[in-house]
Short mmCIF file of C-alpha atoms and ligand atoms in Angstrom, two decimals:
data_model
loop_
_atom_site.label_atom_id
_atom_site.label_comp_id
_atom_site.label_asym_id
_atom_site.label_seq_id
_atom_site.Cartn_x
_atom_site.Cartn_y
_atom_site.Cartn_z
CA MET N 26 -57.81 -22.40 -128.36
CA ASP N 27 -60.22 -25.33 -128.39
CA ILE N 28 -60.63 -27.07 -125.05
CA ILE N 29 -62.43 -30.40 -124.99
CA ILE N 30 -63.61 -31.81 -121.64
CA ARG N 31 -64.02 -35.58 -121.83
CA ASP N 32 -63.61 -38.80 -119.84
CA MET N 33 -60.06 -39.88 -119.06
CA VAL N 34 -58.87 -42.98 -120.93
CA GLU N 35 -55.76 -45.11 -120.43
CA ASP N 36 -53.98 -43.42 -123.35
CA ASP N 37 -54.10 -40.15 -121.37
CA ILE N 38 -52.21 -41.53 -118.41
CA ASP N 39 -48.66 -40.72 -119.60
CA ALA N 40 -49.61 -37.06 -119.99
CA ILE N 41 -51.49 -37.09 -116.68
CA VAL N 42 -48.57 -38.59 -114.75
CA GLU N 43 -46.27 -35.96 -116.28
CA ILE N 44 -48.55 -33.20 -114.96
CA GLU N 45 -48.97 -34.97 -111.61
CA ASN N 46 -45.17 -35.09 -111.19
CA GLU N 47 -44.80 -31.44 -112.19
CA VAL N 48 -47.50 -30.22 -109.84
CA PHE N 49 -47.69 -32.29 -106.65
CA SER N 50 -45.01 -33.05 -104.05
CA THR N 51 -46.51 -36.49 -103.40
CA PRO N 52 -47.70 -37.42 -106.91
CA TRP N 53 -49.95 -40.37 -107.70
CA SER N 54 -48.29 -43.14 -109.69
CA ARG N 55 -49.22 -44.40 -113.13
CA GLU N 56 -50.57 -47.57 -111.47
CA SER N 57 -52.88 -45.53 -109.23
CA PHE N 58 -54.50 -43.92 -112.26
CA ILE N 59 -54.81 -47.25 -114.06
CA THR N 60 -56.49 -48.79 -111.01
CA GLU N 61 -58.79 -45.80 -110.69
CA ILE N 62 -59.90 -46.06 -114.31
CA ARG N 63 -60.12 -49.86 -114.57
CA GLU N 64 -61.31 -50.93 -111.16
CA ASN N 65 -62.73 -48.15 -109.05
CA LEU N 66 -66.40 -48.17 -109.89
CA LEU N 67 -66.95 -45.17 -107.61
CA ALA N 68 -64.44 -43.02 -109.49
CA LYS N 69 -64.89 -40.63 -112.38
CA TYR N 70 -61.94 -38.94 -114.08
CA ILE N 71 -62.13 -36.28 -116.74
CA VAL N 72 -59.48 -34.49 -118.78
CA ALA N 73 -59.16 -31.20 -120.62
CA GLU N 74 -57.75 -31.86 -124.07
CA VAL N 75 -55.95 -29.21 -126.14
CA ASP N 76 -54.36 -30.08 -129.51
CA LYS N 77 -55.11 -33.77 -128.91
CA LYS N 78 -53.24 -33.86 -125.58
CA ALA N 79 -54.50 -33.90 -122.00
CA VAL N 80 -53.35 -30.66 -120.33
CA GLY N 81 -55.46 -30.95 -117.18
CA TYR N 82 -57.57 -33.43 -115.29
CA GLY N 83 -59.90 -33.84 -112.39
CA GLY N 84 -61.30 -36.76 -110.46
CA ILE N 85 -64.03 -37.56 -108.01
CA TRP N 86 -65.24 -40.51 -105.94
CA LEU N 87 -68.96 -40.86 -105.50
CA ILE N 88 -69.46 -42.20 -102.00
CA LEU N 89 -73.11 -42.75 -101.10
CA THR N 90 -74.63 -39.28 -101.38
CA GLU N 91 -71.35 -37.35 -101.55
CA GLY N 92 -68.82 -36.48 -104.22
CA HIS N 93 -65.21 -36.39 -102.96
CA ILE N 94 -62.89 -34.55 -105.31
CA THR N 95 -59.59 -36.45 -105.39
CA ASN N 96 -57.49 -34.19 -107.58
CA ILE N 97 -57.63 -31.40 -110.08
CA ALA N 98 -54.65 -29.98 -111.90
CA VAL N 99 -53.75 -28.03 -115.00
CA LYS N 100 -50.33 -28.04 -116.71
CA GLU N 101 -48.57 -24.84 -115.73
CA ARG N 102 -48.35 -23.42 -119.25
CA TYR N 103 -52.14 -23.71 -119.66
CA ARG N 104 -53.20 -22.05 -116.41
CA GLY N 105 -55.28 -18.91 -116.17
CA LEU N 106 -57.27 -19.82 -119.27
CA GLY N 107 -60.37 -21.17 -117.57
CA ILE N 108 -59.42 -24.85 -117.86
CA GLY N 109 -59.50 -25.52 -114.09
CA GLU N 110 -62.91 -23.93 -114.04
CA GLN N 111 -64.17 -26.14 -116.88
CA LEU N 112 -62.86 -29.25 -115.14
CA LEU N 113 -64.49 -28.34 -111.82
CA ASN N 114 -67.71 -27.52 -113.61
CA GLY N 115 -67.50 -30.91 -115.37
CA LEU N 116 -67.22 -32.70 -112.03
CA ILE N 117 -70.10 -30.70 -110.55
CA THR N 118 -72.28 -31.42 -113.59
CA TYR N 119 -71.44 -35.12 -113.37
CA CYS N 120 -72.43 -35.22 -109.67
CA MET N 121 -75.68 -33.39 -110.40
CA SER N 122 -76.46 -35.90 -113.17
CA LYS N 123 -76.15 -38.66 -110.56
CA GLY N 124 -78.38 -36.81 -108.10
CA ILE N 125 -75.45 -35.93 -105.84
CA ASN N 126 -75.60 -32.39 -104.51
CA SER N 127 -72.96 -32.49 -101.76
CA MET N 128 -69.32 -32.30 -102.75
CA THR N 129 -66.22 -32.06 -100.63
CA LEU N 130 -62.44 -31.83 -100.94
CA GLU N 131 -59.29 -31.08 -99.00
CA VAL N 132 -56.90 -28.36 -100.08
CA ARG N 133 -53.61 -27.13 -98.67
CA LYS N 134 -54.01 -24.09 -96.45
CA SER N 135 -51.39 -22.25 -98.53
CA ASN N 136 -53.11 -23.05 -101.85
CA THR N 137 -55.21 -19.91 -102.12
CA ILE N 138 -55.39 -20.18 -105.92
CA ALA N 139 -57.26 -23.50 -105.76
CA GLN N 140 -59.37 -22.22 -102.86
CA ASN N 141 -60.40 -19.23 -104.99
CA LEU N 142 -61.46 -21.59 -107.77
CA TYR N 143 -63.52 -23.73 -105.38
CA LYS N 144 -65.11 -20.68 -103.73
CA LYS N 145 -66.09 -19.34 -107.13
CA TYR N 146 -68.15 -22.53 -107.55
CA GLY N 147 -69.86 -22.35 -104.16
CA PHE N 148 -67.46 -24.35 -101.99
CA ILE N 149 -67.21 -23.07 -98.42
CA ASP N 150 -64.59 -23.70 -95.68
CA TYR N 151 -65.94 -26.19 -93.17
CA GLY N 152 -62.91 -26.93 -91.03
CA VAL N 153 -59.30 -27.92 -90.86
CA ARG N 154 -57.50 -31.26 -90.77
CA PRO N 155 -54.33 -30.43 -88.86
CA ARG N 156 -51.03 -31.61 -90.42
CA TYR N 157 -52.94 -33.57 -93.09
CA TYR N 158 -50.14 -33.44 -95.66
CA SER N 159 -47.32 -35.72 -94.60
CA ASP N 160 -44.62 -34.11 -96.77
CA ASN N 161 -44.57 -30.83 -94.83
CA ASN N 162 -47.19 -31.30 -92.09
CA GLU N 163 -49.36 -28.63 -93.69
CA ASP N 164 -52.98 -28.31 -92.58
CA ALA N 165 -55.78 -29.13 -95.01
CA ILE N 166 -58.82 -26.92 -95.35
CA ILE N 167 -61.97 -29.03 -95.74
CA MET N 168 -64.40 -27.47 -98.18
CA TRP N 169 -67.98 -28.44 -98.98
CA ARG N 170 -70.45 -27.46 -101.64
CA LYS N 171 -74.03 -28.20 -100.62
CA ASN N 172 -77.51 -27.36 -101.72
CA GLU N 173 -78.97 -24.41 -99.82
CA ASN N 174 -81.56 -26.63 -98.12
CA GLN N 175 -78.93 -29.08 -96.88
CA ARG N 176 -76.85 -26.61 -94.86
C1 LIG E 432 -55.93 -24.69 -109.19
C2 LIG E 432 -55.78 -24.83 -110.72
C3 LIG E 432 -56.35 -26.19 -111.13
C4 LIG E 432 -56.56 -23.72 -111.41
O1 LIG E 432 -56.52 -23.98 -112.80
P1 LIG E 432 -56.58 -22.79 -113.90
O2 LIG E 432 -56.93 -23.42 -115.19
O3 LIG E 432 -55.34 -21.99 -113.87
O4 LIG E 432 -57.78 -21.91 -113.33
P2 LIG E 432 -58.80 -21.01 -114.18
O5 LIG E 432 -58.06 -20.27 -115.24
O6 LIG E 432 -59.95 -21.86 -114.60
O7 LIG E 432 -59.28 -19.97 -113.06
C5 LIG E 432 -60.48 -20.20 -112.34
C6 LIG E 432 -60.44 -19.45 -111.02
O8 LIG E 432 -59.37 -19.93 -110.20
C7 LIG E 432 -58.83 -18.85 -109.42
N1 LIG E 432 -57.48 -18.55 -109.87
C8 LIG E 432 -56.85 -19.07 -110.96
N2 LIG E 432 -55.59 -18.57 -111.06
C9 LIG E 432 -55.45 -17.71 -110.02
C10 LIG E 432 -54.35 -16.90 -109.57
N3 LIG E 432 -53.18 -16.87 -110.22
N4 LIG E 432 -54.52 -16.17 -108.44
C11 LIG E 432 -55.69 -16.20 -107.77
N5 LIG E 432 -56.77 -16.95 -108.14
C12 LIG E 432 -56.64 -17.70 -109.25
C13 LIG E 432 -59.74 -17.68 -109.68
O9 LIG E 432 -60.84 -17.75 -108.79
C14 LIG E 432 -60.21 -17.97 -111.11
O10 LIG E 432 -61.40 -17.33 -111.43
P3 LIG E 432 -61.32 -15.84 -112.09
O11 LIG E 432 -60.55 -16.00 -113.36
O12 LIG E 432 -62.76 -15.48 -112.30
O13 LIG E 432 -60.61 -14.98 -111.08
C15 LIG E 432 -54.29 -24.71 -111.15
O14 LIG E 432 -53.75 -23.55 -110.59
C16 LIG E 432 -53.41 -25.89 -110.74
O15 LIG E 432 -53.32 -26.89 -111.45
N6 LIG E 432 -52.76 -25.77 -109.56
C17 LIG E 432 -51.86 -26.82 -109.09
C18 LIG E 432 -52.63 -28.03 -108.64
C19 LIG E 432 -53.53 -27.73 -107.49
O16 LIG E 432 -53.22 -26.96 -106.60
N7 LIG E 432 -54.70 -28.39 -107.49
C20 LIG E 432 -55.68 -28.27 -106.44
C21 LIG E 432 -55.40 -29.28 -105.41
S1 LIG E 432 -56.68 -29.28 -104.17
#
């Protein structure tokens, strides 16, 4: 299976919103993605394309010296094939290319699968935001990935 990692474009958004609705309990809207792509100069979104269709995506905001991962998701049928890993790696590589070595994200406490992925790429638990997720009051784990000399 050929997996292409590339920048997200507006033609991807239908497929992305479909995944977003499948995966998240408080999904982002189509308009949010359009705004992110057209107007948010701090944002970078990438997709994983298989058979000419986006089957996963990831996004990041570059804020001063930090990269904040906004979302990363893979269509259920395509999980366990290394696509999440390629997307995360793509975001890390993009940050590095901009001279940004600190990256952070929030992840649901119950989402051990995503936490495993982030840990595999050097993210470490740095704390908890209590009841961060409004749909079920679940805590968020805050994770950071930093250069050794910045810890
Ligand atoms: C998290 C997610 C993006 C992973 O995507 P994926 O393409 O299935 O992941 P990969 O195949 O690249 O796996 C990479 C690593 O993730 C972890 N992982 C993936 N599936 C796992 C599973 N079923 N159980 C435990 N760990 C798992 C492992 O660390 C794995 O590395 P390994 O294969 O060396 O063990 C995907 O599960 C997903 O879309 N989940 C729903 C959305 C979500 O929770 N996003 C994160 C929000 S913060």
